[in-house]
Short mmCIF file of C-alpha atoms and ligand atoms in Angstrom, two decimals:
data_model
loop_
_atom_site.label_atom_id
_atom_site.label_comp_id
_atom_site.label_asym_id
_atom_site.label_seq_id
_atom_site.Cartn_x
_atom_site.Cartn_y
_atom_site.Cartn_z
CA MET A 1 140.10 89.61 35.24
CA MET A 2 137.85 86.72 36.82
CA ASP A 3 141.07 85.86 38.53
CA ASP A 4 141.85 88.88 39.94
CA VAL A 5 138.16 89.17 41.32
CA LEU A 6 138.59 85.66 42.79
CA LEU A 7 142.04 86.83 44.66
CA LYS A 8 140.61 89.70 45.93
CA LEU A 9 137.48 88.05 47.03
CA GLY A 10 139.68 85.29 49.03
CA GLN A 11 142.05 88.01 50.52
CA ASN A 12 138.73 89.71 51.67
CA VAL A 13 137.44 86.46 53.38
CA SER A 14 140.66 85.42 54.80
CA HIS A 15 141.38 88.69 56.19
CA LEU A 16 137.46 88.83 57.55
CA MET A 17 138.18 85.20 59.19
CA GLU A 18 141.40 86.89 60.87
CA VAL A 19 138.95 89.50 62.37
CA ASN A 20 136.69 87.00 63.58
CA ARG A 21 139.07 84.62 65.11
CA ALA A 22 140.34 87.80 66.91
CA ILE A 23 136.94 88.88 68.36
CA ASP A 24 136.50 85.39 69.10
CA GLU A 25 139.86 85.49 71.58
CA ALA A 26 138.82 88.89 72.89
CA ILE A 27 135.38 88.95 73.28
CA ILE A 28 132.25 87.00 74.67
CA LEU A 29 129.89 87.09 71.67
CA ALA A 30 126.17 86.14 71.41
CA ILE A 31 123.28 86.40 69.12
CA THR A 32 119.91 86.53 70.06
CA ASN A 33 116.48 86.45 67.90
CA GLN A 34 113.72 89.22 68.14
CA GLN A 35 112.29 86.41 70.62
CA GLY A 36 115.05 86.84 73.09
CA MET A 37 116.05 83.31 72.13
CA ILE A 38 120.07 82.38 71.54
CA THR A 39 120.89 81.54 68.31
CA PHE A 40 124.42 81.69 68.46
CA ALA A 41 127.33 81.73 71.67
CA ASN A 42 131.21 81.78 70.80
CA LYS A 43 133.46 79.47 73.07
CA LYS A 44 134.20 82.53 75.45
CA PHE A 45 130.59 82.86 76.21
CA CYS A 46 130.94 79.05 76.96
CA ASP A 47 133.72 79.43 79.15
CA ILE A 48 132.43 82.24 81.27
CA SER A 49 129.10 80.51 81.64
CA GLN A 50 130.33 76.90 82.15
CA TYR A 51 127.45 75.96 79.82
CA SER A 52 128.26 74.09 76.25
CA GLN A 53 126.50 75.50 73.25
CA GLN A 54 124.38 72.64 73.06
CA GLU A 55 122.86 73.78 76.22
CA LEU A 56 122.80 77.51 75.31
CA ILE A 57 121.14 77.61 71.94
CA GLY A 58 117.51 77.76 71.94
CA GLN A 59 117.40 79.01 75.66
CA ASN A 60 116.28 82.45 76.39
CA HIS A 61 119.60 84.48 78.47
CA ARG A 62 117.32 84.09 81.93
CA ILE A 63 119.65 81.01 81.83
CA VAL A 64 122.17 83.12 82.99
CA ASN A 65 120.32 85.75 85.32
CA SER A 66 121.32 86.43 88.68
CA GLY A 67 118.45 87.90 89.74
CA PHE A 68 120.43 90.87 90.91
CA HIS A 69 118.84 93.47 88.51
CA PRO A 70 115.65 94.78 89.06
CA PRO A 71 112.85 93.87 86.12
CA GLU A 72 112.85 97.57 85.28
CA PHE A 73 116.74 97.21 84.36
CA PHE A 74 116.04 94.74 81.60
CA LYS A 75 112.46 95.94 80.54
CA ASP A 76 115.01 99.20 79.66
CA LEU A 77 117.22 97.43 78.04
CA TRP A 78 114.69 95.54 75.86
CA ARG A 79 112.97 98.82 75.15
CA THR A 80 116.14 100.36 73.83
CA ILE A 81 117.45 97.45 71.79
CA GLY A 82 113.65 96.99 70.20
CA GLN A 83 113.48 100.76 69.56
CA GLY A 84 116.52 99.52 66.82
CA ARG A 85 119.14 101.51 69.42
CA ILE A 86 122.37 100.43 70.60
CA TRP A 87 122.35 99.28 74.95
CA LYS A 88 125.22 99.50 76.87
CA GLY A 89 125.66 98.51 80.42
CA GLU A 90 127.16 96.22 83.12
CA ILE A 91 125.39 93.17 84.30
CA ARG A 92 125.90 90.70 86.58
CA ASN A 93 125.21 87.01 85.79
CA ARG A 94 125.28 83.98 87.12
CA ALA A 95 127.26 80.57 85.78
CA LYS A 96 126.16 76.88 85.63
CA ASN A 97 127.49 76.33 88.79
CA GLY A 98 126.53 79.37 90.60
CA ASP A 99 129.46 81.73 90.49
CA LEU A 100 128.56 85.26 89.69
CA TYR A 101 130.29 86.91 86.81
CA TRP A 102 130.08 90.63 85.80
CA VAL A 103 129.74 91.64 81.95
CA ASP A 104 130.38 94.99 80.28
CA THR A 105 127.85 94.76 77.37
CA THR A 106 127.15 96.35 74.22
CA ILE A 107 123.91 94.94 72.17
CA VAL A 108 123.73 95.88 69.01
CA PRO A 109 120.36 95.38 66.88
CA CYS A 110 120.35 94.33 63.45
CA LEU A 111 117.92 96.36 61.70
CA ASP A 112 115.93 94.95 58.53
CA GLU A 113 115.14 97.29 54.88
CA LYS A 114 111.98 98.73 57.40
CA GLY A 115 114.33 99.71 60.35
CA LYS A 116 113.17 97.32 62.42
CA PRO A 117 115.70 94.83 64.46
CA TYR A 118 115.17 91.12 63.28
CA GLN A 119 118.18 90.20 65.51
CA TYR A 120 120.62 91.39 68.60
CA ILE A 121 124.31 90.84 68.61
CA ALA A 122 125.70 91.14 72.23
CA PHE A 123 129.52 91.54 72.67
CA ARG A 124 130.40 91.11 76.41
CA VAL A 125 133.72 91.45 78.10
CA ASP A 126 134.68 89.85 81.48
CA ILE A 127 134.90 92.83 84.08
CA THR A 128 134.42 90.48 87.44
CA ALA A 129 138.11 91.44 88.70
CA ARG A 130 137.31 95.07 88.23
CA LYS A 131 133.97 94.97 90.27
CA HIS A 132 135.79 93.06 92.86
CA VAL A 133 138.18 95.95 93.01
CA GLU A 134 135.51 98.68 93.14
CA GLU A 135 133.68 96.66 95.92
CA GLN A 136 136.74 96.55 98.02
CA MET A 137 136.79 100.23 97.35
CA ARG A 138 133.72 101.07 98.25
CA ARG A 139 133.81 98.87 102.12
CA LEU A 140 136.89 100.64 102.61
CA ASP A 141 134.58 103.98 101.89
CA GLN A 142 131.91 102.55 104.14
CA LEU A 143 134.15 102.08 107.44
CA GLN A 144 135.49 105.60 107.05
CA ILE A 145 132.14 106.69 106.79
CA ALA A 146 131.51 104.40 109.70
CA GLY A 147 134.10 105.93 111.81
CA GLN A 148 132.77 109.66 111.15
CA ILE A 149 129.42 108.73 112.42
CA SER A 150 130.59 106.94 115.19
CA ALA A 151 132.46 110.15 115.98
CA SER A 152 129.17 111.91 116.02
CA ILE A 153 127.53 109.51 117.69
CA ALA A 154 130.10 109.66 120.62
CA HIS A 155 129.79 113.03 120.66
CA GLU A 156 125.80 113.51 120.99
CA ILE A 157 125.45 110.84 123.71
CA ARG A 158 127.85 112.54 125.59
CA ASN A 159 126.05 115.52 126.21
CA PRO A 160 123.24 113.56 127.79
CA LEU A 161 125.87 111.64 129.67
CA ALA A 162 127.44 114.57 131.36
CA ALA A 163 123.63 116.03 132.30
CA ILE A 164 123.20 112.52 133.88
CA GLN A 165 126.64 112.68 135.71
CA TRP A 166 126.02 116.07 137.02
CA THR A 167 122.42 115.54 138.22
CA LEU A 168 123.66 112.24 140.30
CA LEU A 169 126.71 114.47 141.69
CA SER A 170 124.23 116.88 142.77
CA LEU A 171 121.45 114.49 143.91
CA SER A 172 119.53 116.19 146.99
CA ASN A 173 118.63 114.70 150.22
CA ASP A 174 115.62 115.98 149.91
CA ALA A 175 112.95 113.32 148.61
CA ALA A 176 110.74 115.62 146.61
CA ASP A 177 113.95 117.13 144.91
CA ARG A 178 115.35 113.87 144.50
CA GLU A 179 112.38 112.62 142.72
CA HIS A 180 112.69 115.52 140.04
CA GLN A 181 116.42 115.02 139.64
CA LEU A 182 115.73 111.47 138.59
CA SER A 183 113.01 112.68 136.12
CA LEU A 184 115.64 114.18 134.44
CA VAL A 185 117.82 111.69 134.68
CA GLN A 186 115.47 109.21 133.02
CA ALA A 187 114.56 111.74 130.38
CA GLU A 188 118.51 112.00 129.25
CA LEU A 189 118.51 108.45 129.18
CA THR A 190 115.41 108.02 126.88
CA ARG A 191 117.17 110.27 124.81
CA ILE A 192 120.03 108.35 124.69
CA ASP A 193 117.89 105.26 123.78
CA ALA A 194 116.27 106.72 121.14
CA ILE A 195 119.53 108.04 119.29
CA LEU A 196 120.73 104.43 119.39
CA THR A 197 117.46 103.07 117.86
CA GLU A 198 117.87 105.20 114.90
CA PHE A 199 121.55 104.68 114.99
CA LEU A 200 120.86 101.11 114.44
CA THR A 201 118.49 101.45 111.69
CA LEU A 202 120.66 103.75 109.97
CA SER A 203 123.78 101.21 110.22
CA LYS A 204 121.82 97.87 110.39
CA LYS A 205 122.98 95.23 107.95
CA ARG A 206 118.84 94.43 107.45
CA GLU A 207 118.72 92.97 103.68
CA SER A 208 116.40 95.04 102.01
CA VAL A 209 113.33 92.91 100.29
CA PHE A 210 112.14 94.71 97.52
CA PHE A 211 108.64 93.64 96.19
CA GLU A 212 105.74 95.42 94.01
CA ILE A 213 103.93 97.81 96.49
CA ASP A 214 100.73 99.49 95.91
CA LEU A 215 101.93 103.00 97.83
CA PRO A 216 98.84 104.75 98.08
CA ASP A 217 97.40 101.52 99.98
CA LEU A 218 100.75 101.28 102.39
CA VAL A 219 100.38 105.20 102.95
CA CYS A 220 96.71 104.52 103.80
CA CYS A 221 96.39 101.56 105.91
CA LYS A 222 99.96 101.01 107.03
CA THR A 223 100.69 104.66 108.12
CA VAL A 224 97.95 106.91 108.50
CA ASP A 225 96.07 104.87 110.47
CA ILE A 226 99.11 104.44 112.74
CA VAL A 227 99.05 108.20 113.52
CA ALA A 228 95.06 108.47 113.37
CA ALA A 229 95.27 108.30 117.32
CA GLN A 230 97.98 110.89 117.71
CA ALA A 231 96.32 113.36 115.62
CA ARG A 232 92.69 112.88 117.32
CA GLN A 233 94.51 113.57 120.72
CA GLN A 234 96.22 116.68 119.36
CA GLY A 235 92.65 117.80 117.80
CA ILE A 236 94.48 117.71 114.32
CA THR A 237 91.90 117.24 111.43
CA LEU A 238 93.27 114.28 108.69
CA ASP A 239 92.59 114.69 105.33
CA VAL A 240 94.07 112.07 103.31
CA GLU A 241 93.19 111.02 99.43
CA VAL A 242 95.56 109.12 97.88
CA HIS A 243 93.28 106.62 96.02
CA SER A 244 92.74 108.56 92.96
CA VAL A 245 95.96 107.33 91.72
CA SER A 246 97.17 104.27 91.24
CA GLY A 247 100.57 104.11 91.98
CA LYS A 248 102.57 100.75 92.06
CA VAL A 249 106.40 100.91 93.52
CA TRP A 250 109.26 98.60 93.63
CA GLY A 251 110.29 98.55 97.21
CA ASP A 252 110.94 97.64 100.66
CA GLU A 253 107.64 97.85 102.73
CA HIS A 254 109.20 98.30 105.91
CA GLN A 255 111.66 101.17 104.94
CA LEU A 256 108.88 102.89 103.03
CA ARG A 257 106.30 102.68 105.91
CA GLN A 258 109.54 104.16 107.94
CA VAL A 259 109.64 107.04 105.87
CA PHE A 260 105.93 108.19 106.04
CA LEU A 261 105.87 107.38 109.76
CA ASN A 262 108.78 110.19 110.10
CA LEU A 263 107.32 112.34 108.23
CA MET A 264 103.98 112.67 109.33
CA LYS A 265 105.43 112.42 113.18
CA ASN A 266 107.40 115.35 111.95
CA ALA A 267 104.02 117.30 110.75
CA LEU A 268 102.17 116.31 113.86
CA GLU A 269 104.99 117.65 116.29
CA SER A 270 105.01 120.87 114.11
CA MET A 271 101.65 121.35 115.30
CA GLU A 272 100.77 121.82 119.11
CA VAL A 273 97.00 121.48 119.22
CA GLY A 274 94.64 121.86 116.03
CA GLY A 275 95.59 122.04 112.96
CA ARG A 276 95.40 120.08 109.28
CA LEU A 277 97.56 117.65 108.21
CA THR A 278 96.95 116.66 104.40
CA VAL A 279 98.11 113.58 102.37
CA ARG A 280 97.86 113.72 98.59
CA ALA A 281 98.93 111.53 95.76
CA GLU A 282 99.51 112.90 92.57
CA GLN A 283 101.23 111.28 88.97
CA THR A 284 104.44 112.85 87.95
CA HIS A 285 107.42 112.26 86.13
CA ASP A 286 111.29 113.09 87.34
CA SER A 287 113.78 115.08 85.65
CA SER A 288 114.57 111.77 83.24
CA ASN A 289 111.23 111.81 82.22
CA ARG A 290 110.56 108.55 84.06
CA PRO A 291 106.93 108.27 85.54
CA CYS A 292 106.76 108.62 88.79
CA ILE A 293 104.13 108.63 92.03
CA SER A 294 104.37 112.19 94.57
CA ILE A 295 102.77 111.82 98.13
CA ALA A 296 102.61 115.35 99.57
CA ILE A 297 102.35 115.46 103.53
CA ALA A 298 101.31 119.02 104.13
CA ASP A 299 100.73 120.34 107.93
CA SER A 300 99.93 123.67 109.22
CA GLY A 301 102.25 123.89 111.82
CA CYS A 302 105.33 126.28 112.61
CA GLY A 303 107.08 125.80 109.06
CA MET A 304 111.09 126.27 108.68
CA THR A 305 113.15 128.98 108.22
CA ALA A 306 115.48 129.20 104.98
CA TRP A 307 118.17 128.27 108.09
CA GLN A 308 116.14 125.09 109.06
CA LEU A 309 115.47 124.07 105.41
CA SER A 310 119.28 124.21 104.26
CA ASN A 311 120.28 121.77 107.12
CA LEU A 312 117.68 119.10 107.15
CA GLU A 313 119.92 116.58 104.97
CA ARG A 314 122.53 117.23 108.25
CA ALA A 315 122.53 113.98 110.49
CA PHE A 316 121.49 114.98 114.01
CA PHE A 317 119.97 118.28 112.85
CA THR A 318 117.17 119.16 115.08
CA THR A 319 115.56 122.07 116.80
CA LYS A 320 113.18 120.06 119.10
CA PRO A 321 114.29 119.44 122.96
CA ASP A 322 113.95 115.40 122.42
CA GLY A 323 114.34 115.25 118.89
CA THR A 324 117.89 112.96 117.44
CA GLY A 325 117.60 114.66 114.31
CA LEU A 326 117.93 111.21 112.55
CA GLY A 327 114.52 110.98 111.37
CA LEU A 328 115.25 112.67 107.99
CA THR A 329 118.63 111.20 107.44
CA VAL A 330 116.68 107.95 107.44
CA CYS A 331 114.18 108.95 105.04
CA HIS A 332 116.89 110.24 102.40
CA GLN A 333 118.60 107.09 102.70
CA ILE A 334 115.66 104.80 101.98
CA LEU A 335 114.31 106.87 99.21
CA HIS A 336 117.83 106.99 97.55
CA SER A 337 118.13 103.39 97.73
CA HIS A 338 114.53 103.05 95.97
CA GLN A 339 115.70 105.82 93.45
CA GLY A 340 113.24 108.21 94.96
CA ALA A 341 113.26 111.79 96.44
CA LEU A 342 112.16 113.61 99.03
CA ASN A 343 111.50 117.82 99.04
CA PHE A 344 110.40 120.33 101.23
CA ARG A 345 108.46 123.41 101.05
CA SER A 346 107.89 125.40 104.09
CA GLN A 347 106.73 129.05 105.05
CA VAL A 348 107.01 129.85 108.85
CA GLY A 349 103.94 130.07 110.74
CA GLU A 350 101.97 128.52 107.76
CA GLY A 351 102.88 124.98 107.62
CA THR A 352 105.31 122.63 105.45
CA THR A 353 104.62 120.16 102.58
CA ALA A 354 107.24 117.19 102.49
CA THR A 355 106.88 115.47 99.24
CA VAL A 356 108.07 111.82 98.30
CA THR A 357 108.49 111.23 94.98
CA LEU A 358 109.01 107.43 93.44
CA PRO A 359 109.39 105.87 90.15
CA LEU A 360 106.42 104.09 88.95
CA TYR A 361 106.62 100.16 88.55
CA GLU A 362 105.28 98.48 85.52
CA SER A 363 105.79 94.74 85.80
CA SER A 364 107.37 93.29 82.74
CA GLU A 365 105.74 90.64 80.37
CA GLY A 366 108.34 88.68 78.77
CA THR A 367 111.16 90.86 79.11
CA GLY A 368 112.68 89.44 82.39
CA GLY A 369 115.95 88.42 80.86
CA ASN A 370 118.72 89.71 79.12
CA VAL A 371 120.35 89.81 75.66
N1 ATP B 1 106.70 119.31 109.09
C1 ATP B 1 107.85 119.66 109.60
N2 ATP B 1 107.42 121.08 110.41
C2 ATP B 1 108.55 121.85 110.68
N3 ATP B 1 109.62 121.68 110.83
C3 ATP B 1 110.32 120.57 110.40
C4 ATP B 1 109.33 119.60 110.03
N4 ATP B 1 109.93 118.64 109.42
C5 ATP B 1 110.77 118.64 109.75
N5 ATP B 1 111.66 119.58 110.49
C6 ATP B 1 112.54 120.16 110.98
O1 ATP B 1 113.68 119.59 110.81
C7 ATP B 1 114.39 119.14 111.97
C8 ATP B 1 115.10 117.50 111.42
O2 ATP B 1 113.89 116.50 111.66
P1 ATP B 1 114.03 115.17 111.82
O3 ATP B 1 112.55 114.49 111.72
O4 ATP B 1 115.24 114.87 111.10
O5 ATP B 1 114.63 114.78 113.48
P2 ATP B 1 113.63 115.25 114.64
O6 ATP B 1 112.15 115.41 114.22
O7 ATP B 1 114.25 116.77 115.08
O8 ATP B 1 114.41 113.73 115.40
P3 ATP B 1 113.22 112.68 115.30
O9 ATP B 1 112.80 112.52 113.87
O10 ATP B 1 114.79 111.79 115.36
O11 ATP B 1 112.51 112.49 116.37
C9 ATP B 1 113.53 118.85 112.65
O12 ATP B 1 113.68 118.82 114.03
C10 ATP B 1 112.49 120.44 112.27
O13 ATP B 1 113.18 121.27 113.00
MG1 MG B 2 111.36 113.63 113.13
#
């Protein structure tokens, strides 16, 4: 009887050892304690990270952090596993020699009898090759999009060029006439310049520089102040109250400024003389219940028809004689890269409210690394 039990136990142990060996061959494995300290790393983890077991054990996973993911990414990870739930995702890490690698990661919390995690087991699979292929595909897509944009740019620039050509061909001998015709040429050249400036903003490979930004401050001091002079000139009353809400966001200051400048410029252009421009901040939640800050820019201008509203996301859509129709395209592109949104409410003859929503940024305390 005892022999049978021992035999069975022996078989089970050797079975488990087989499974263990197979997992060890296939998967990058790490065990982390409650505080985020590595307590076990298998050979595959050492191979991919180029650190020895001695170098890894006792360290925080920040040792392989590549700085690619925003702090919010790791906060979400810690929140999930801290609540005893499994986290899955793709992480870009950095090996000892600086090489970057991607791992498809599943982190399973081990729970004590009270349901509280006492350690975390992370299973990772190297997906660097797949990520490279995806990146190449993305570049191809971008090239295709660049081709389409170039075609529409060429189309847009042809119109003012044709106008210039016709004007020059019919240049009059009369001095007064000629002055008028040359001013038309000048206006068309200014328009080409404006189209090209916006186009460069859209296509420029400027690296985004993300920092913690106080959004009400940025709106108040770095955008409203700039449009104030123009508003005064048009006799428009500015009513700005954004500091009632504290709103830190994670973003690129230059790009976010551009969003608010474009929206305020549109608001001022919708009102000829007189009127009111109201800017308000509010704390809200987005569709996935993340805490957000909304900034609403409301004008009492001409408003938009349903047709205009449905065309707002189209590049080059403009109803203005001197507009390029790229202002809102730039706004959408920037907000997309900030996980934000832009919505419009408008009534012809009454005015328009443009609302920018951005996720609030909570700085992370001690959870900046992965597990
Ligand atoms: N606040 C607003 N009130 C009324 N119409 C608006 C408002 N904002 C945008 N629009 C409409 O949306 C169109 C597109 O706006 P967008 O900012 O993209 O280009 P634009 O203002 O025409 O040109 P640009 O910004 O390049 O000078 C405008 O031409 C206008 O018809
Ligand atoms: Mg505009």
